Amino acid sequence: MTTPTPYNGWRSKRLIFLAPEPYHEDFLHAMSQDWTSFTNAAPMLPTPNGTEGAKDFRTWLQKAMLGVVICLPGEDAASEAAPAEPSAPKLPPGGPAVRNPAASAVPTLNAKHTPIGTLTLTGPPENMSRMSRHRRVDIGINVSSAYQGQGYGSEAILWSLEFAFKHAGMHRVGIGAMSYNTGAVRLYERLGFKPEGRIRDFFWHDGEFWDAVELGMLEGEWWERYGGRGKKEGVAANACQAELLILLKLVNLVVVVYETSKSSSVDTRPRTRQHAIMGSV
């Protein structure tokens, strides 16, 4: 039995993953006004979203199997990724942000952590709990456009895959994209997701219909690619199978020798018996 690997569940190399709190609502509201990231992540019609919508989204995050706010930890990491708003005062760690309406739609929320996106793992709805036996979830991710192209989305997805397969015991993790978001589809494939199908003309966007692209990853694929299993287990299984075949052939040989020794005359029956036994392996 192997010793479990130490795991800091709510951090990755550059990111920290926080439960959605009321002081995140300003950021969630700003994300809903970020046209590029919103239209790439959500199939809904973009409309001006008020503060109540941010509260509803925070509640939805809290009800997901896993719902987190993706953050850059610490002031130094935040200042390197994006300039701070000059008119936004510094606040105590964990405190709410004061948004500057004239500034960018991506605010610096507090002095401790800078939120840059959201991530969810969603399973069956609460009223369909009997579907949980299938052990599958879907990833939903939205990274603010100011922080895209820096590898944060990939890092967050890989973190969520480890959580899903290694700790939540999932068998399949799905992820989807609109077909016009070709960069996302390429990224998911590079991370190891397999294309599973397309739903034609599923989204209306920018004056035309686009397909929905569905991708997925199974637990065995994750263990082989990221978890250090799969290939080793396959080699071990093949070795065991080869040893079993050798053992069976040795048993057959012993049977043939024993039957031959019982016979005092030479005939073809031992050979016939040998051929029959060897052919059944």
Coordinates of C-alpha atoms in Angstrom, one line a residue:
M1 CA 0.0 0.0 0.0
T2 CA 1.5 3.3 -1.1
T3 CA 1.8 6.4 1.1
P4 CA -0.6 9.2 -0.1
T5 CA 1.2 12.0 -1.7
P6 CA 1.0 15.3 0.2
Y7 CA -1.6 17.5 -1.5
N8 CA -2.3 21.2 -1.0
G9 CA -5.8 21.0 -2.3
W10 CA -6.6 24.7 -2.9
R11 CA -3.4 25.8 -4.6
S12 CA -1.5 25.1 -7.8
K13 CA 1.9 26.4 -8.9
R14 CA 0.7 30.0 -9.5
L15 CA -2.9 30.1 -8.4
I16 CA -5.1 29.8 -5.3
F17 CA -8.7 28.6 -5.4
L18 CA -11.1 30.3 -3.0
A19 CA -14.7 29.7 -2.0
P20 CA -16.9 32.5 -3.5
E21 CA -17.6 35.1 -0.8
P22 CA -19.7 38.3 -0.7
Y23 CA -16.6 40.4 -1.3
H24 CA -16.1 38.6 -4.7
E25 CA -19.4 39.9 -6.0
D26 CA -17.8 43.1 -7.4
F27 CA -15.4 40.9 -9.4
L28 CA -18.2 38.6 -10.6
H29 CA -20.2 41.6 -11.7
A30 CA -17.2 42.9 -13.6
M31 CA -16.8 39.5 -15.3
S32 CA -20.3 39.6 -16.5
Q33 CA -19.5 42.9 -18.2
D34 CA -16.4 41.5 -19.9
W35 CA -17.9 40.9 -23.3
T36 CA -15.1 38.6 -24.7
S37 CA -14.8 36.2 -21.8
F38 CA -18.6 36.1 -21.2
T39 CA -19.5 35.3 -24.8
N40 CA -16.8 32.6 -24.9
A41 CA -17.8 31.0 -21.7
A42 CA -21.6 31.3 -21.5
P43 CA -24.3 30.5 -24.1
M44 CA -26.7 33.1 -22.7
L45 CA -27.6 36.4 -24.5
P46 CA -25.2 39.1 -23.1
T47 CA -27.2 41.7 -21.3
P48 CA -26.3 44.4 -18.8
N49 CA -26.0 42.6 -15.5
G50 CA -26.7 44.3 -12.2
T51 CA -25.4 43.5 -8.7
E52 CA -28.3 41.1 -8.0
G53 CA -27.0 39.0 -10.9
A54 CA -23.6 38.8 -9.3
K55 CA -25.2 37.6 -6.1
D56 CA -27.1 34.9 -8.0
F57 CA -24.0 33.8 -9.8
R58 CA -22.1 33.5 -6.4
T59 CA -25.0 31.4 -5.1
W60 CA -24.8 29.1 -8.2
L61 CA -21.0 28.7 -7.6
Q62 CA -21.7 27.7 -4.0
K63 CA -24.2 25.1 -5.1
A64 CA -21.9 23.4 -7.6
M65 CA -20.1 20.2 -6.7
L66 CA -17.0 22.4 -6.8
G67 CA -17.2 26.1 -7.4
V68 CA -14.2 28.4 -6.9
V69 CA -12.9 31.8 -7.6
I70 CA -9.5 31.5 -9.4
C71 CA -7.0 34.0 -7.8
L72 CA -3.4 35.1 -8.0
P73 CA -2.0 34.9 -4.5
G74 CA -0.4 37.9 -3.0
E75 CA 0.1 41.5 -4.0
D76 CA 3.3 40.8 -5.9
A77 CA 1.7 38.2 -8.2
A78 CA -1.2 40.5 -8.9
S79 CA 0.9 43.6 -9.7
E80 CA 3.0 41.5 -12.2
A81 CA -0.1 40.3 -14.1
A82 CA -2.0 43.5 -14.4
P83 CA -1.6 47.1 -13.3
A84 CA -3.6 48.1 -10.2
E85 CA -6.3 50.7 -10.5
P86 CA -4.9 54.0 -9.4
S87 CA -8.0 55.2 -7.7
A88 CA -8.8 51.9 -5.8
P89 CA -7.7 52.2 -2.2
K90 CA -5.9 49.3 -0.5
L91 CA -8.0 47.3 1.8
P92 CA -7.3 44.8 4.6
P93 CA -6.7 41.2 3.5
G94 CA -10.0 39.5 2.7
G95 CA -11.9 42.7 2.6
P96 CA -14.3 43.8 -0.2
A97 CA -13.1 45.9 -3.1
V98 CA -14.1 49.4 -4.0
R99 CA -14.7 49.4 -7.7
N100 CA -13.7 52.3 -9.9
P101 CA -16.5 52.6 -12.5
A102 CA -14.2 54.4 -14.9
A103 CA -11.5 51.8 -14.8
S104 CA -11.1 48.4 -16.5
A105 CA -13.7 45.7 -16.1
V106 CA -11.1 43.6 -14.3
P107 CA -10.7 45.1 -10.8
T108 CA -8.1 44.4 -8.2
L109 CA -10.3 43.2 -5.4
N110 CA -8.2 43.1 -2.2
A111 CA -4.7 43.4 -0.9
K112 CA -4.3 39.6 -0.4
H113 CA -5.5 37.8 -3.5
T114 CA -6.5 39.0 -7.0
P115 CA -9.4 37.1 -8.6
I116 CA -8.9 36.4 -12.3
G117 CA -11.7 33.9 -13.1
T118 CA -14.1 31.2 -11.9
L119 CA -14.2 27.4 -12.3
T120 CA -16.9 24.8 -11.6
L121 CA -17.3 21.1 -11.6
T122 CA -21.0 20.3 -12.0
G123 CA -22.7 17.0 -11.8
P124 CA -26.4 16.0 -12.0
P125 CA -29.0 18.5 -10.7
E126 CA -30.0 18.2 -7.0
N127 CA -33.3 16.6 -8.0
M128 CA -31.5 13.9 -10.0
S129 CA -29.2 12.5 -7.3
R130 CA -29.8 9.0 -8.6
M131 CA -27.7 9.9 -11.6
S132 CA -24.6 10.3 -9.4
R133 CA -23.7 6.6 -9.7
H134 CA -22.3 7.4 -13.2
R135 CA -19.5 9.5 -11.6
R136 CA -19.3 12.2 -14.2
V137 CA -18.9 15.9 -14.1
D138 CA -18.4 18.8 -16.4
I139 CA -15.9 21.7 -16.2
G140 CA -17.0 25.2 -16.6
I141 CA -14.2 27.8 -16.7
N142 CA -14.1 31.6 -17.3
V143 CA -10.9 33.5 -17.2
S144 CA -11.0 37.3 -17.4
S145 CA -9.8 38.5 -20.8
A146 CA -7.0 40.6 -19.2
Y147 CA -5.4 37.4 -17.9
Q148 CA -5.9 35.1 -20.9
G149 CA -2.9 33.8 -22.9
Q150 CA -0.8 33.4 -19.8
G151 CA -1.5 29.7 -19.0
Y152 CA -3.8 30.3 -16.1
G153 CA -6.7 28.5 -17.7
S154 CA -4.6 25.4 -18.4
E155 CA -3.3 25.4 -14.8
A156 CA -6.7 25.7 -13.3
I157 CA -8.1 22.9 -15.6
L158 CA -5.3 20.6 -14.6
W159 CA -5.9 21.3 -11.0
S160 CA -9.6 20.6 -11.3
L161 CA -8.8 17.3 -13.1
E162 CA -6.6 16.1 -10.3
F163 CA -9.4 17.1 -7.8
A164 CA -12.0 15.2 -9.8
F165 CA -10.2 12.0 -10.5
K166 CA -7.8 11.6 -7.6
H167 CA -10.0 13.0 -4.8
A168 CA -13.6 13.1 -5.9
G169 CA -13.5 9.6 -7.5
M170 CA -15.0 10.7 -10.8
H171 CA -14.9 8.4 -13.9
R172 CA -15.4 11.0 -16.6
V173 CA -14.9 14.7 -16.8
G174 CA -16.4 16.6 -19.8
I175 CA -15.7 20.1 -21.2
G176 CA -17.2 21.9 -24.1
A177 CA -16.7 25.0 -26.3
M178 CA -18.5 26.9 -29.0
S179 CA -17.0 26.0 -32.4
Y180 CA -16.0 29.6 -33.0
N181 CA -13.7 29.4 -29.9
T182 CA -11.1 27.4 -31.8
G183 CA -8.3 28.3 -29.3
A184 CA -10.2 26.7 -26.5
V185 CA -10.8 23.5 -28.4
R186 CA -7.1 23.2 -29.3
L187 CA -6.1 23.9 -25.7
Y188 CA -8.5 21.1 -24.4
E189 CA -7.1 18.6 -26.8
R190 CA -3.5 19.5 -25.8
L191 CA -4.4 18.9 -22.2
G192 CA -5.6 15.4 -23.1
F193 CA -9.3 15.7 -23.7
K194 CA -10.7 13.6 -26.5
P195 CA -13.2 15.0 -29.0
E196 CA -16.5 13.2 -28.5
G197 CA -18.9 14.9 -30.8
R198 CA -20.5 18.1 -32.1
I199 CA -24.0 19.4 -31.9
R200 CA -24.7 21.2 -35.1
D201 CA -26.0 24.8 -35.1
F202 CA -26.4 24.8 -31.3
F203 CA -25.4 28.5 -30.6
W204 CA -26.4 31.7 -32.2
H205 CA -23.5 34.1 -32.0
D206 CA -22.5 37.3 -33.9
G207 CA -25.1 36.8 -36.7
E208 CA -24.8 33.1 -37.4
F209 CA -25.2 29.6 -35.9
W210 CA -22.2 27.7 -34.5
D211 CA -21.7 24.1 -33.3
A212 CA -21.2 22.9 -29.8
V213 CA -18.0 20.9 -29.5
E214 CA -18.0 18.2 -26.7
L215 CA -14.8 16.7 -25.3
G216 CA -14.1 14.4 -22.4
M217 CA -11.4 12.6 -20.4
L218 CA -11.8 9.3 -18.6
E219 CA -10.1 8.4 -15.3
G220 CA -7.8 5.9 -16.9
E221 CA -6.6 8.5 -19.4
W222 CA -5.8 10.9 -16.6
W223 CA -3.9 8.4 -14.5
E224 CA -1.9 7.4 -17.5
R225 CA -1.1 11.0 -18.6
Y226 CA -0.8 12.7 -15.3
G227 CA -1.1 10.3 -12.4
G228 CA 1.8 7.9 -13.0
R229 CA -0.4 4.9 -13.5
G230 CA -1.9 3.2 -16.6
K231 CA 1.3 2.4 -18.6
K232 CA 3.0 0.8 -15.6
E233 CA -0.1 -1.1 -14.7
G234 CA -0.5 -2.2 -18.3
V235 CA 3.1 -3.5 -18.4
A236 CA 2.5 -5.4 -15.1
A237 CA -0.7 -6.9 -16.3
N238 CA 0.9 -8.1 -19.6
A239 CA 3.8 -9.6 -17.6
C240 CA 1.4 -11.5 -15.3
Q241 CA -0.6 -12.8 -18.3
A242 CA 2.7 -14.1 -19.9
E243 CA 3.7 -15.8 -16.7
L244 CA 0.2 -17.4 -16.5
L245 CA 0.5 -18.8 -20.0
I246 CA 3.9 -20.3 -19.3
L247 CA 2.6 -21.9 -16.1
L248 CA -0.3 -23.4 -18.0
K249 CA 2.0 -24.8 -20.7
L250 CA 4.2 -26.4 -18.0
V251 CA 1.1 -28.0 -16.4
N252 CA 0.1 -29.4 -19.7
L253 CA 3.6 -30.8 -20.2
V254 CA 3.5 -32.5 -16.8
V255 CA 0.1 -34.0 -17.7
V256 CA 1.4 -35.4 -21.0
V257 CA 4.5 -36.8 -19.4
Y258 CA 2.4 -38.5 -16.7
E259 CA 0.0 -40.1 -19.2
T260 CA 2.9 -41.2 -21.3
S261 CA 4.6 -42.9 -18.4
K262 CA 1.4 -44.8 -17.7
S263 CA 1.3 -46.2 -21.2
S264 CA 3.4 -49.4 -21.8
S265 CA 3.0 -49.3 -25.6
V266 CA 3.7 -46.6 -28.1
D267 CA 0.7 -45.1 -29.8
T268 CA -0.4 -41.6 -30.8
R269 CA -2.8 -41.0 -28.0
P270 CA -0.4 -38.9 -25.8
R271 CA 0.4 -36.7 -28.7
T272 CA -3.3 -36.2 -29.5
R273 CA -3.9 -35.4 -25.9
Q274 CA -1.0 -33.0 -25.9
H275 CA -2.3 -31.2 -29.0
A276 CA -5.8 -30.9 -27.6
I277 CA -4.6 -29.4 -24.3
M278 CA -2.1 -27.0 -25.9
G279 CA -4.8 -25.8 -28.3
S280 CA -7.1 -24.9 -25.5
V281 CA -4.7 -22.4 -23.8

